[in-house]
PDB file of C-alpha atoms and ligand atoms in Angstrom:
ATOM      1  CA  UNK A 358      76.997  93.915  88.392  1.00 79.00           C
ATOM      2  CA  UNK A 359      79.920  94.359  90.758  1.00 83.00           C
ATOM      3  CA  UNK A 360      78.580  91.870  93.285  1.00 89.00           C
ATOM      4  CA  UNK A 361      78.891  89.102  90.719  1.00 94.00           C
ATOM      5  CA  UNK A 362      82.676  89.556  90.687  1.00 96.00           C
ATOM      6  CA  UNK A 363      82.914  88.832  94.417  1.00 96.00           C
ATOM      7  CA  UNK A 364      83.586  85.256  95.543  1.00 96.00           C
ATOM      8  CA  UNK A 365      83.084  85.894  99.249  1.00 96.00           C
ATOM      9  CA  UNK A 366      82.056  88.639 101.633  1.00 98.00           C
ATOM     10  CA  UNK A 367      84.635  88.822 104.379  1.00 98.00           C
ATOM     11  CA  UNK A 368      83.133  91.603 106.523  1.00 98.00           C
ATOM     12  CA  UNK A 369      79.595  92.713 105.933  1.00 98.00           C
ATOM     13  CA  UNK A 370      78.207  96.201 106.075  1.00 98.00           C
ATOM     14  CA  UNK A 371      76.494  96.118 109.467  1.00 98.00           C
ATOM     15  CA  UNK A 372      79.560  94.669 111.126  1.00 98.00           C
ATOM     16  CA  UNK A 373      81.692  97.461 109.677  1.00 98.00           C
ATOM     17  CA  UNK A 374      79.268 100.139 110.856  1.00 98.00           C
ATOM     18  CA  UNK A 375      79.329  98.792 114.415  1.00 98.00           C
ATOM     19  CA  UNK A 376      83.083  98.437 114.502  1.00 98.00           C
ATOM     20  CA  UNK A 377      83.662 101.956 113.150  1.00 98.00           C
ATOM     21  CA  UNK A 378      81.598 103.225 116.099  1.00 98.00           C
ATOM     22  CA  UNK A 379      83.737 101.279 118.565  1.00 98.00           C
ATOM     23  CA  UNK A 380      86.980 102.495 116.991  1.00 98.00           C
ATOM     24  CA  UNK A 381      85.693 106.090 117.178  1.00 98.00           C
ATOM     25  CA  UNK A 382      85.020 105.699 120.899  1.00 98.00           C
ATOM     26  CA  UNK A 383      88.589 104.560 121.485  1.00 98.00           C
ATOM     27  CA  UNK A 384      89.954 107.487 119.476  1.00 98.00           C
ATOM     28  CA  UNK A 385      87.886 109.963 121.481  1.00 97.00           C
ATOM     29  CA  UNK A 386      89.462 108.701 124.699  1.00 96.00           C
ATOM     30  CA  UNK A 387      92.977 109.385 123.342  1.00 96.00           C
ATOM     31  CA  UNK A 388      92.392 112.733 121.674  1.00 95.00           C
ATOM     32  CA  UNK A 389      91.445 115.353 124.168  1.00 89.00           C
ATOM     33  CA  UNK A 390      92.011 119.074 124.232  1.00 87.00           C
ATOM     34  CA  UNK A 391      92.821 120.787 121.003  1.00 87.00           C
ATOM     35  CA  UNK A 392      91.484 120.119 117.557  1.00 95.00           C
ATOM     36  CA  UNK A 393      92.352 116.910 115.716  1.00 97.00           C
ATOM     37  CA  UNK A 394      93.911 116.980 112.269  1.00 97.00           C
ATOM     38  CA  UNK A 395      92.627 113.941 110.398  1.00 97.00           C
ATOM     39  CA  UNK A 396      94.893 112.940 107.503  1.00 96.00           C
ATOM     40  CA  UNK A 397      93.571 110.322 105.095  1.00 96.00           C
ATOM     41  CA  UNK A 398      95.726 108.505 102.589  1.00 95.00           C
ATOM     42  CA  UNK A 399      94.116 108.611  99.152  1.00 93.00           C
ATOM     43  CA  UNK A 400      92.263 106.978  97.750  1.00 94.00           C
ATOM     44  CA  UNK A 401      91.763 103.869  99.857  1.00 96.00           C
ATOM     45  CA  UNK A 402      91.074 105.683 103.126  1.00 98.00           C
ATOM     46  CA  UNK A 403      88.230 107.792 101.711  1.00 98.00           C
ATOM     47  CA  UNK A 404      85.291 105.630 102.717  1.00 98.00           C
ATOM     48  CA  UNK A 405      86.604 104.662 106.140  1.00 98.00           C
ATOM     49  CA  UNK A 406      87.627 108.263 106.868  1.00 98.00           C
ATOM     50  CA  UNK A 407      84.220 109.612 105.893  1.00 98.00           C
ATOM     51  CA  UNK A 408      82.396 107.178 108.156  1.00 98.00           C
ATOM     52  CA  UNK A 409      84.850 107.458 111.043  1.00 98.00           C
ATOM     53  CA  UNK A 410      84.856 111.266 111.067  1.00 98.00           C
ATOM     54  CA  UNK A 411      81.096 111.319 111.396  1.00 98.00           C
ATOM     55  CA  UNK A 412      81.485 109.327 114.598  1.00 98.00           C
ATOM     56  CA  UNK A 413      83.909 111.864 116.085  1.00 97.00           C
ATOM     57  CA  UNK A 414      81.721 114.691 117.397  1.00 96.00           C
ATOM     58  CA  UNK A 415      84.654 116.994 118.200  1.00 96.00           C
ATOM     59  CA  UNK A 416      86.366 119.855 116.349  1.00 96.00           C
ATOM     60  CA  UNK A 417      88.534 118.442 113.590  1.00 97.00           C
ATOM     61  CA  UNK A 418      89.975 119.259 110.212  1.00 97.00           C
ATOM     62  CA  UNK A 419      90.410 116.874 107.312  1.00 96.00           C
ATOM     63  CA  UNK A 420      93.390 116.672 104.968  1.00 94.00           C
ATOM     64  CA  UNK A 421      94.347 114.072 102.400  1.00 93.00           C
ATOM     65  CA  UNK A 422      97.669 112.799 101.131  1.00 92.00           C
ATOM     66  CA  UNK A 423      98.370 111.186  97.817  1.00 90.00           C
ATOM     67  CA  UNK A 424     100.953 108.430  97.990  1.00 86.00           C
ATOM     68  CA  UNK A 425     101.485 105.427  95.772  1.00 73.00           C
ATOM     69  CA  UNK A 426     102.850 102.027  96.604  1.00 68.00           C
ATOM     70  CA  UNK A 427     100.711  99.662  94.592  1.00 55.00           C
ATOM     71  CA  UNK A 428     100.487 100.802  90.991  1.00 50.00           C
ATOM     72  CA  UNK A 429      97.343  98.895  90.131  1.00 50.00           C
ATOM     73  CA  UNK A 430      98.333  95.278  90.768  1.00 57.00           C
ATOM     74  CA  UNK A 431      97.888  93.110  93.823  1.00 59.00           C
ATOM     75  CA  UNK A 432     101.515  93.165  95.015  1.00 59.00           C
ATOM     76  CA  UNK A 433     103.242  95.966  96.896  1.00 57.00           C
ATOM     77  CA  UNK A 434     106.018  97.639  94.939  1.00 54.00           C
ATOM     78  CA  UNK A 435     107.945  98.377  98.116  1.00 54.00           C
ATOM     79  CA  UNK A 436     108.377 102.032  97.229  1.00 59.00           C
ATOM     80  CA  UNK A 437     106.249 104.743  98.785  1.00 62.00           C
ATOM     81  CA  UNK A 438     106.078 107.840  96.657  1.00 65.00           C
ATOM     82  CA  UNK A 439     104.548 111.157  97.775  1.00 69.00           C
ATOM     83  CA  UNK A 440     102.675 112.171  94.670  1.00 75.00           C
ATOM     84  CA  UNK A 441     101.692 115.797  95.026  1.00 71.00           C
ATOM     85  CA  UNK A 442     104.550 117.021  97.214  1.00 63.00           C
ATOM     86  CA  UNK A 443     101.931 118.754  99.316  1.00 65.00           C
ATOM     87  CA  UNK A 444     103.197 120.186 102.572  1.00 70.00           C
ATOM     88  CA  UNK A 445     100.630 119.933 105.317  1.00 82.00           C
ATOM     89  CA  UNK A 446     100.635 122.394 108.165  1.00 88.00           C
ATOM     90  CA  UNK A 447     101.003 119.848 110.930  1.00 92.00           C
ATOM     91  CA  UNK A 448     103.429 121.626 113.264  1.00 93.00           C
ATOM     92  CA  UNK A 449     102.399 121.159 116.882  1.00 95.00           C
ATOM     93  CA  UNK A 450      99.174 119.391 115.976  1.00 95.00           C
ATOM     94  CA  UNK A 451      97.698 116.104 117.080  1.00 96.00           C
ATOM     95  CA  UNK A 452      97.180 114.013 113.978  1.00 97.00           C
ATOM     96  CA  UNK A 453      94.987 111.019 113.298  1.00 98.00           C
ATOM     97  CA  UNK A 454      96.439 109.299 110.234  1.00 97.00           C
ATOM     98  CA  UNK A 455      94.002 107.031 108.417  1.00 98.00           C
ATOM     99  CA  UNK A 456      94.559 104.320 105.857  1.00 97.00           C
ATOM    100  CA  UNK A 457      92.431 101.510 104.525  1.00 97.00           C
ATOM    101  CA  UNK A 458      94.753  98.597 105.197  1.00 96.00           C
ATOM    102  CA  UNK A 459      98.044  97.753 106.841  1.00 94.00           C
ATOM    103  CA  UNK A 460      99.821  95.271 104.611  1.00 90.00           C
ATOM    104  CA  UNK A 461     103.630  95.450 104.521  1.00 86.00           C
ATOM    105  CA  UNK A 462     103.421  98.527 106.744  1.00 87.00           C
ATOM    106  CA  UNK A 463     105.601 100.637 104.447  1.00 86.00           C
ATOM    107  CA  UNK A 464     102.965 103.233 103.614  1.00 88.00           C
ATOM    108  CA  UNK A 465     101.950 103.985 107.180  1.00 91.00           C
ATOM    109  CA  UNK A 466     105.539 103.986 108.434  1.00 90.00           C
ATOM    110  CA  UNK A 467     106.710 106.400 105.721  1.00 88.00           C
ATOM    111  CA  UNK A 468     103.799 108.777 106.107  1.00 91.00           C
ATOM    112  CA  UNK A 469     103.874 108.746 109.906  1.00 93.00           C
ATOM    113  CA  UNK A 470     107.614 109.495 109.911  1.00 90.00           C
ATOM    114  CA  UNK A 471     107.103 112.367 107.478  1.00 88.00           C
ATOM    115  CA  UNK A 472     104.357 113.914 109.581  1.00 91.00           C
ATOM    116  CA  UNK A 473     106.546 113.724 112.678  1.00 92.00           C
ATOM    117  CA  UNK A 474     109.441 115.271 110.738  1.00 89.00           C
ATOM    118  CA  UNK A 475     107.089 118.047 109.690  1.00 88.00           C
ATOM    119  CA  UNK A 476     106.576 118.808 113.367  1.00 92.00           C
ATOM    120  CA  UNK A 477     103.376 117.008 114.313  1.00 94.00           C
ATOM    121  CA  UNK A 478     103.160 116.774 118.098  1.00 96.00           C
ATOM    122  CA  UNK A 479     101.530 113.378 118.031  1.00 96.00           C
ATOM    123  CA  UNK A 480     100.524 110.962 115.273  1.00 96.00           C
ATOM    124  CA  UNK A 481      98.127 108.096 115.923  1.00 97.00           C
ATOM    125  CA  UNK A 482      97.231 105.715 113.135  1.00 97.00           C
ATOM    126  CA  UNK A 483      93.939 104.066 112.278  1.00 98.00           C
ATOM    127  CA  UNK A 484      93.335 101.385 109.667  1.00 98.00           C
ATOM    128  CA  UNK A 485      90.156  99.581 108.772  1.00 98.00           C
ATOM    129  CA  UNK A 486      92.038  96.350 108.123  1.00 98.00           C
ATOM    130  CA  UNK A 487      95.308  94.838 109.226  1.00 96.00           C
ATOM    131  CA  UNK A 488      96.751  91.806 107.501  1.00 94.00           C
ATOM    132  CA  UNK A 489      98.116  89.298 109.966  1.00 91.00           C
ATOM    133  CA  UNK A 490     101.617  88.702 108.628  1.00 84.00           C
ATOM    134  CA  UNK A 491     105.280  89.504 109.132  1.00 78.00           C
ATOM    135  CA  UNK A 492     105.752  93.229 108.500  1.00 76.00           C
ATOM    136  CA  UNK A 493     108.572  94.556 106.344  1.00 65.00           C
ATOM    137  CA  UNK A 494     108.586  97.612 108.583  1.00 65.00           C
ATOM    138  CA  UNK A 495     108.236  97.908 112.323  1.00 72.00           C
ATOM    139  CA  UNK A 496     104.830  99.471 112.374  1.00 78.00           C
ATOM    140  CA  UNK A 497     101.518  98.743 113.960  1.00 87.00           C
ATOM    141  CA  UNK A 498      98.385 100.801 113.823  1.00 95.00           C
ATOM    142  CA  UNK A 499      97.024 102.289 117.038  1.00 97.00           C
ATOM    143  CA  UNK A 500      93.449 101.540 116.004  1.00 98.00           C
ATOM    144  CA  UNK A 501      92.541  98.530 113.896  1.00 97.00           C
ATOM    145  CA  UNK A 502      89.052  97.772 112.649  1.00 98.00           C
ATOM    146  CA  UNK A 503      89.604  94.136 111.720  1.00 98.00           C
ATOM    147  CA  UNK A 504      92.463  91.717 111.398  1.00 97.00           C
ATOM    148  CA  UNK A 505      92.315  89.637 108.238  1.00 97.00           C
ATOM    149  CA  UNK A 506      94.375  86.905 106.611  1.00 95.00           C
ATOM    150  CA  UNK A 507      96.955  87.596 103.936  1.00 91.00           C
ATOM    151  CA  UNK A 508      94.683  87.781 100.921  1.00 93.00           C
ATOM    152  CA  UNK A 509      93.817  90.568  98.507  1.00 94.00           C
ATOM    153  CA  UNK A 510      90.560  92.282  99.405  1.00 97.00           C
ATOM    154  CA  UNK A 511      88.368  94.965  97.865  1.00 98.00           C
ATOM    155  CA  UNK A 512      85.444  97.145  98.900  1.00 98.00           C
ATOM    156  CA  UNK A 513      84.757  99.894 101.454  1.00 98.00           C
ATOM    157  CA  UNK A 514      87.453 102.030  99.821  1.00 98.00           C
ATOM    158  CA  UNK A 515      89.772  99.260  98.656  1.00 98.00           C
ATOM    159  CA  UNK A 516      90.174  98.759  94.944  1.00 97.00           C
ATOM    160  CA  UNK A 517      91.359  96.430  92.286  1.00 96.00           C
ATOM    161  CA  UNK A 518      92.575  98.516  89.343  1.00 95.00           C
ATOM    162  CA  UNK A 519      90.600 101.478  90.561  1.00 95.00           C
ATOM    163  CA  UNK A 520      87.291  99.640  90.866  1.00 96.00           C
ATOM    164  CA  UNK A 521      85.155  98.109  93.647  1.00 97.00           C
ATOM    165  CA  UNK A 522      85.840 100.902  96.161  1.00 98.00           C
ATOM    166  CA  UNK A 523      82.106 101.520  96.402  1.00 98.00           C
ATOM    167  CA  UNK A 524      81.198  98.051  97.606  1.00 98.00           C
ATOM    168  CA  UNK A 525      79.690  98.613 101.070  1.00 98.00           C
ATOM    169  CA  UNK A 526      81.419  95.498 102.433  1.00 98.00           C
ATOM    170  CA  UNK A 527      84.916  93.980 102.306  1.00 98.00           C
ATOM    171  CA  UNK A 528      85.213  90.989 100.031  1.00 98.00           C
ATOM    172  CA  UNK A 529      87.421  88.827  97.878  1.00 97.00           C
ATOM    173  CA  UNK A 530      87.228  88.807  94.090  1.00 97.00           C
ATOM    174  CA  UNK A 531      86.774  85.723  91.974  1.00 95.00           C
ATOM    175  CA  UNK A 532      89.958  84.377  90.394  1.00 93.00           C
ATOM    176  CA  UNK A 533      88.550  84.958  86.934  1.00 93.00           C
ATOM    177  CA  UNK A 534      88.383  88.722  87.543  1.00 94.00           C
ATOM    178  CA  UNK A 535      92.187  88.825  87.769  1.00 90.00           C
ATOM    179  CA  UNK A 536      92.495  86.643  84.708  1.00 86.00           C
ATOM    180  CA  UNK A 537      90.242  88.750  82.507  1.00 78.00           C
ATOM    181  CA  UNK A 538      90.914  92.248  83.887  1.00 63.00           C
ATOM    182  CA  UNK A 539      94.439  91.811  85.260  1.00 58.00           C
TER     183      UNK A 539
HETATM  184  P1  XMP B1334     101.538  98.630 102.724  1.00 62.17           P
HETATM  185  O1  XMP B1334     102.126  97.410 102.105  1.00 62.17           O
HETATM  186  O2  XMP B1334     102.345  99.852 102.460  1.00 62.17           O
HETATM  187  O3  XMP B1334     100.223  98.753 101.902  1.00 62.17           O
HETATM  188  O4  XMP B1334     101.172  98.442 104.171  1.00 62.17           O
HETATM  189  C1  XMP B1334      99.254  99.647 102.173  1.00 62.17           C
HETATM  190  C2  XMP B1334      98.560 100.005 100.895  1.00 62.17           C
HETATM  191  O5  XMP B1334      98.577  98.914  99.974  1.00 62.17           O
HETATM  192  C3  XMP B1334      97.319  98.736  99.388  1.00 62.17           C
HETATM  193  N1  XMP B1334      96.842  97.357  99.690  1.00 62.17           N
HETATM  194  C4  XMP B1334      95.718  96.809  99.255  1.00 62.17           C
HETATM  195  N2  XMP B1334      94.749  97.305  98.492  1.00 62.17           N
HETATM  196  N3  XMP B1334      93.551  95.299  98.695  1.00 62.17           N
HETATM  197  C5  XMP B1334      93.673  96.541  98.209  1.00 62.17           C
HETATM  198  O6  XMP B1334      92.777  96.990  97.519  1.00 62.17           O
HETATM  199  C6  XMP B1334      94.472  94.709  99.474  1.00 62.17           C
HETATM  200  O7  XMP B1334      94.317  93.566  99.900  1.00 62.17           O
HETATM  201  C7  XMP B1334      95.625  95.523  99.768  1.00 62.17           C
HETATM  202  N4  XMP B1334      96.732  95.302 100.496  1.00 62.17           N
HETATM  203  C8  XMP B1334      97.439  96.447 100.442  1.00 62.17           C
HETATM  204  C9  XMP B1334      96.434  99.790  99.973  1.00 62.17           C
HETATM  205  O8  XMP B1334      96.339 100.834  99.055  1.00 62.17           O
HETATM  206  C10 XMP B1334      97.127 100.289 101.191  1.00 62.17           C
HETATM  207  O9  XMP B1334      96.938 101.659 101.403  1.00 62.17           O
END
């Protein structure tokens, strides 16, 4: 079972549910008027985006972007690659950009800049988690679910080698998981 690979639960399910509701309320105060374009960064943002959107009872559209910076390990490669070269129709729109976690900040910075270059009128960023550390890039998220320490976490959309995204909580894996599956 997946749970057996987890050494500690950092943020449990009920706490996440409550916090997602609070974050949604803040977003609703900032996004008024025309429709919101929600852009989720695959695949990590999927779970957070799905829950958050259901707490935003306003007209919105959902798009996803495929970028890579991690390549399966636990360390950032430092390069953000746009994988499907998809051009989103963002001109003049108010965008809510969603990711699972702010780590070095490179992903969010690169994607936010691209959306603005593509003509988005406004881009606000939401992350479930933000690691408290020095950022390689000057970037902070507008909405943060939880601040966490600088350790590798999985669950609620976050993976290790493609797995554990479906854990309903955020947790830390046992050392031996990295040794045997790393
Ligand atoms: P940067 O460094 O660009 O990283 O802010 C953001 C992306 O890196 C991945 N990431 C993690 N994934 N556990 C994960 O499963 C982690 O602790 C972690 N830290 C960073 C994630 O894909 C995120 O979108």
